[in-house]
């Protein structure tokens, strides 16, 4: 164990506070690039670290929050990314000395990851890996990945840090006032993913003030076995004069520290608005309470074994069978094969939706057919499934490239299907499961094939479990599949392998899973046979079943599964075996042909009216929107009415769901892209002279601010609502905004800012507009912008991109009046 983690187990540690505002107080402007100061002015950076150490901090962070190759492009320092990080680590180490700790800070990329943006997982991984390696070379004690909102971006960063350094890793998400990230991830889902990836400390930072952070910490501590860290802002900023000020006093901030300590938080520090005086207050408050107080009440073993998607946790509970939906699988399904070959997703989307509604716990995704790029097809399938369903996935492929693509692109903790007892499989598949934090299905077969006896199956299972455990995968995260054979070749084999379930659980401590439908392969009346066999398996202690969750007989079994678990198993089992034997005999004597696996038919898509388009937009189904809009145009629906009565109302529903926190940023972007597709088709049919513009908006991120994710989302939504956009980009001078406004005469000027230090530029723009006698409505927004600030400068305010589009329409209505 590292010295840092050892010390963390002994006492509560005090972290430093904000870096950027301290550099600004010393004369550095945001446009000068804070990270570059490690090369340009190392003594200045060191003075900030020393101020925090003198205030009582045990830990300082390197001045590298934005020192990744992608962000540094804006300052033309991208080729010095490694040099900046190494220098920053050495500066922090010098200031901290040998008795304190240095964390290497890694912040967000400032770009969205695929499929929401253009940065691929691999690209993000490489950028984060470069930064992590440099920080390690510079001598940091641990890596902290902080102020991340997107769980997928965090996954890329954690995996990069874990695979490119041997340092402890801290993962710190930022949550909104609803105690979820803007991407919809609750603390509980974050914990499942982080613990599976081997994160050493779980943290929350920035976000709201200490009050909101207390709520997040309670949730983290309730489910995690890892140390918890917190770095709240000093409340929300207020504008005093021309400066954004966080008004929470050090004394008040310090009082919250004891509340965090009592909960069980192990590291307390500060984020935006905090300085050495806040950290001094934390130190003074915690000094009598730094020893063993508050280890926190964690569930035994944390959340090990649970699964998660971006927004949902599926708990693994003793006695409750996990249902793994089997229907996204092309075996014996020609229409699904054809769809996969064509690169379409209609059947996959529908199967995901129906299995989710039917009560599946996880969804198995298998797209293995000949003549395709397995990695590309798996990526496409995973993306459409997780846009349709909030369930965790089982990634199922015989191809290593397909498995890794699925594990990489699924934002959550998955089940890997599968590894087996062959040397090649163990050597290549187990490391993938470990790298991506997946649980794994182990097939009881090896180079000699499927064993004939139960003991041989258990022997292979033991080898799989031991190999997984040696790689760092807990044995309770291994699901052994004893490979049930069809009763068409004999009933004894199917009954014998059930005995291996309890043997594996008792001897190895692993879990068990079965592909239930295999038992009835080639037989009539498959539904009844599958249901009886599932009941039998449950009496032996089966943990998970790969089934068709939409099957009515299977649903009946699951409803009564608790009764099966609690019943006297020997008596129940004997009766079920008799029923099963009788049903098998009946099927054999029936003379009925073998029943094939149910084939999902391609449903003919027929437009019935504008509401169909609205629903497709709300669902974020790009392909369906394209088909429906094309049909509407073929039927001579007026293009403008398609926009006004189909596309726009669909996006309005999305806005309402977003405001109610039923939808989050991924769903908004998916729906916006679907609407955009329909809008393009309609626009091409509207003569230019009849094109109706909702208005003209001049859009910019203010001077000194290079963050443009929010601005770009606003742009997308405004364009989809029919606005003409003049996008000036980021870091735009007030003079340029006014100059363009004079020439272009926009109906609205929309400004974005992410930093408290740049928010004041909005007021300057407003003053310059007044001087130029330009009476143009101003719309402002961004993470730190408040309605109070907007009111003060006479601007309209929107909390988010969806609201900005709605507000722009309201402004246009009032202008036209």
Short mmCIF file of N, CA, C and O in Angstrom, two decimals, residues 12 208-215 217-218 221 230-236 247-270 274 278 281-286 289 293:
data_model
loop_
_atom_site.label_atom_id
_atom_site.label_comp_id
_atom_site.label_asym_id
_atom_site.label_seq_id
_atom_site.Cartn_x
_atom_site.Cartn_y
_atom_site.Cartn_z
N UNK A 12 -7.87 11.75 9.21
CA UNK A 12 -8.49 12.59 8.18
C UNK A 12 -7.44 13.56 7.67
O UNK A 12 -6.70 14.18 8.44
N UNK A 208 -22.35 22.16 -6.06
CA UNK A 208 -22.99 23.16 -5.22
C UNK A 208 -22.10 23.47 -4.03
O UNK A 208 -20.96 23.02 -3.96
N UNK A 209 -22.62 24.18 -3.06
CA UNK A 209 -21.87 24.45 -1.84
C UNK A 209 -21.85 23.26 -0.92
O UNK A 209 -22.33 22.17 -1.26
N UNK A 210 -21.32 23.43 0.31
CA UNK A 210 -21.20 22.31 1.26
C UNK A 210 -22.52 21.64 1.61
O UNK A 210 -22.56 20.43 1.83
N UNK A 211 -23.64 22.42 1.65
CA UNK A 211 -24.92 21.82 2.02
C UNK A 211 -25.30 20.70 1.06
O UNK A 211 -25.67 19.60 1.47
N UNK A 212 -25.24 20.99 -0.24
CA UNK A 212 -25.57 19.98 -1.23
C UNK A 212 -24.60 18.82 -1.23
O UNK A 212 -24.97 17.68 -1.45
N UNK A 213 -23.34 19.13 -0.97
CA UNK A 213 -22.32 18.09 -0.97
C UNK A 213 -22.50 17.11 0.19
O UNK A 213 -22.14 15.94 0.08
N UNK A 214 -23.05 17.57 1.29
CA UNK A 214 -23.34 16.67 2.40
C UNK A 214 -24.29 15.56 1.96
O UNK A 214 -24.13 14.39 2.33
N UNK A 215 -25.30 15.93 1.16
CA UNK A 215 -26.28 14.94 0.68
C UNK A 215 -25.60 13.90 -0.22
O UNK A 215 -25.88 12.70 -0.14
N UNK A 217 -22.42 13.09 -0.19
CA UNK A 217 -21.51 12.27 0.62
C UNK A 217 -22.26 11.18 1.39
O UNK A 217 -21.76 10.06 1.55
N UNK A 218 -23.43 11.50 1.89
CA UNK A 218 -24.22 10.48 2.60
C UNK A 218 -24.50 9.29 1.68
O UNK A 218 -24.44 8.14 2.11
N UNK A 221 -21.18 7.33 1.05
CA UNK A 221 -20.78 6.57 2.23
C UNK A 221 -21.71 5.40 2.52
O UNK A 221 -21.31 4.40 3.11
N UNK A 230 -14.05 15.01 -0.25
CA UNK A 230 -14.98 16.05 -0.66
C UNK A 230 -14.26 17.38 -0.79
O UNK A 230 -13.41 17.73 0.02
N UNK A 231 -14.59 18.12 -1.86
CA UNK A 231 -14.03 19.45 -2.10
C UNK A 231 -15.15 20.37 -2.60
O UNK A 231 -15.30 20.57 -3.80
N UNK A 232 -15.95 20.92 -1.72
CA UNK A 232 -17.07 21.76 -2.15
C UNK A 232 -16.62 23.18 -2.49
O UNK A 232 -15.56 23.65 -2.06
N UNK A 233 -17.46 23.87 -3.27
CA UNK A 233 -17.28 25.30 -3.50
C UNK A 233 -17.66 26.05 -2.22
O UNK A 233 -18.39 25.55 -1.38
N UNK A 234 -17.23 27.29 -2.15
CA UNK A 234 -17.64 28.16 -1.03
C UNK A 234 -18.98 28.80 -1.37
O UNK A 234 -19.11 30.02 -1.49
N UNK A 235 -19.99 27.97 -1.57
CA UNK A 235 -21.31 28.46 -1.96
C UNK A 235 -21.34 28.84 -3.43
O UNK A 235 -20.53 28.38 -4.23
N UNK A 236 -22.29 29.71 -3.80
CA UNK A 236 -22.40 30.20 -5.16
C UNK A 236 -21.91 31.65 -5.21
O UNK A 236 -22.07 32.41 -4.26
N UNK A 247 -19.21 34.37 -1.20
CA UNK A 247 -19.38 35.09 0.07
C UNK A 247 -19.36 34.20 1.31
O UNK A 247 -19.41 34.70 2.43
N UNK A 248 -19.28 32.88 1.13
CA UNK A 248 -19.22 32.03 2.32
C UNK A 248 -17.90 32.28 3.05
O UNK A 248 -16.82 32.13 2.49
N UNK A 249 -17.99 32.64 4.30
CA UNK A 249 -16.80 32.98 5.07
C UNK A 249 -16.00 31.72 5.40
O UNK A 249 -16.54 30.61 5.44
N UNK A 250 -14.69 31.89 5.63
CA UNK A 250 -13.88 30.74 6.04
C UNK A 250 -14.44 30.06 7.28
O UNK A 250 -14.41 28.82 7.38
N UNK A 251 -14.94 30.83 8.24
CA UNK A 251 -15.47 30.26 9.47
C UNK A 251 -16.65 29.34 9.20
O UNK A 251 -16.73 28.23 9.74
N UNK A 252 -17.57 29.81 8.36
CA UNK A 252 -18.74 28.99 8.03
C UNK A 252 -18.32 27.76 7.25
O UNK A 252 -18.83 26.65 7.50
N UNK A 253 -17.41 27.95 6.31
CA UNK A 253 -16.93 26.82 5.51
C UNK A 253 -16.26 25.80 6.43
O UNK A 253 -16.48 24.58 6.29
N UNK A 254 -15.48 26.28 7.38
CA UNK A 254 -14.79 25.38 8.30
C UNK A 254 -15.74 24.56 9.15
O UNK A 254 -15.46 23.40 9.46
N UNK A 255 -16.87 25.15 9.52
CA UNK A 255 -17.84 24.43 10.35
C UNK A 255 -18.43 23.22 9.62
O UNK A 255 -18.81 22.22 10.24
N UNK A 256 -18.52 23.35 8.29
CA UNK A 256 -19.03 22.20 7.53
C UNK A 256 -18.05 21.04 7.57
O UNK A 256 -18.44 19.88 7.44
N UNK A 257 -16.76 21.35 7.75
CA UNK A 257 -15.75 20.30 7.74
C UNK A 257 -16.01 19.27 8.82
O UNK A 257 -15.82 18.06 8.61
N UNK A 258 -16.44 19.72 9.99
CA UNK A 258 -16.70 18.77 11.07
C UNK A 258 -17.90 17.89 10.74
O UNK A 258 -17.95 16.71 11.12
N UNK A 259 -18.87 18.44 10.01
CA UNK A 259 -20.01 17.62 9.59
C UNK A 259 -19.58 16.52 8.63
O UNK A 259 -20.04 15.38 8.71
N UNK A 260 -18.68 16.88 7.70
CA UNK A 260 -18.15 15.87 6.78
C UNK A 260 -17.37 14.80 7.55
O UNK A 260 -17.50 13.61 7.27
N UNK A 261 -16.58 15.24 8.51
CA UNK A 261 -15.79 14.30 9.29
C UNK A 261 -16.67 13.33 10.06
O UNK A 261 -16.39 12.13 10.13
N UNK A 262 -17.74 13.85 10.65
CA UNK A 262 -18.65 12.99 11.42
C UNK A 262 -19.35 11.97 10.53
O UNK A 262 -19.67 10.86 10.98
N UNK A 263 -19.59 12.34 9.29
CA UNK A 263 -20.20 11.39 8.36
C UNK A 263 -19.26 10.23 8.04
O UNK A 263 -19.70 9.12 7.77
N UNK A 264 -17.96 10.53 8.03
CA UNK A 264 -16.98 9.50 7.67
C UNK A 264 -16.10 9.88 6.52
O UNK A 264 -15.34 9.04 6.01
N UNK A 265 -16.14 11.13 6.06
CA UNK A 265 -15.28 11.59 4.97
C UNK A 265 -13.84 11.60 5.44
O UNK A 265 -13.54 12.05 6.55
N UNK A 266 -12.90 11.13 4.59
CA UNK A 266 -11.50 10.99 5.00
C UNK A 266 -10.62 12.13 4.50
O UNK A 266 -9.51 12.31 5.02
N UNK A 267 -11.04 12.85 3.46
CA UNK A 267 -10.27 14.00 2.98
C UNK A 267 -11.24 15.16 2.78
O UNK A 267 -12.26 15.01 2.11
N UNK A 268 -10.90 16.32 3.36
CA UNK A 268 -11.74 17.51 3.22
C UNK A 268 -10.89 18.63 2.65
O UNK A 268 -9.82 18.94 3.18
N UNK A 269 -11.38 19.24 1.58
CA UNK A 269 -10.68 20.37 0.97
C UNK A 269 -11.68 21.33 0.38
O UNK A 269 -12.86 21.32 0.73
N UNK A 270 -11.22 22.18 -0.53
CA UNK A 270 -12.10 23.18 -1.12
C UNK A 270 -11.92 23.25 -2.62
O UNK A 270 -10.90 22.84 -3.17
N UNK A 274 -12.62 28.97 -2.69
CA UNK A 274 -11.88 28.73 -1.45
C UNK A 274 -10.42 29.13 -1.63
O UNK A 274 -9.84 28.98 -2.70
N UNK A 278 -9.76 29.60 3.93
CA UNK A 278 -10.78 28.55 4.11
C UNK A 278 -10.14 27.25 4.59
O UNK A 278 -10.70 26.55 5.45
N UNK A 281 -9.28 27.40 8.17
CA UNK A 281 -10.46 27.19 9.01
C UNK A 281 -10.81 25.71 9.10
O UNK A 281 -11.22 25.21 10.16
N UNK A 282 -10.65 24.98 7.99
CA UNK A 282 -10.89 23.54 8.00
C UNK A 282 -9.91 22.86 8.95
O UNK A 282 -10.28 22.01 9.77
N UNK A 283 -8.65 23.23 8.84
CA UNK A 283 -7.63 22.64 9.71
C UNK A 283 -7.93 22.89 11.18
O UNK A 283 -7.87 21.98 12.01
N UNK A 284 -8.25 24.12 11.53
CA UNK A 284 -8.53 24.46 12.93
C UNK A 284 -9.74 23.71 13.46
O UNK A 284 -9.77 23.27 14.60
N UNK A 285 -10.74 23.55 12.59
CA UNK A 285 -11.96 22.84 13.00
C UNK A 285 -11.70 21.36 13.19
O UNK A 285 -12.23 20.74 14.12
N UNK A 286 -10.88 20.78 12.33
CA UNK A 286 -10.68 19.33 12.35
C UNK A 286 -9.56 18.87 13.27
O UNK A 286 -9.50 17.69 13.61
N UNK A 289 -10.13 16.35 15.72
CA UNK A 289 -10.94 15.22 15.23
C UNK A 289 -10.25 14.49 14.07
O UNK A 289 -10.91 13.92 13.21
N UNK A 293 -11.82 9.12 13.95
CA UNK A 293 -13.25 9.46 13.85
C UNK A 293 -13.79 9.20 12.44
O UNK A 293 -13.16 9.47 11.44
#
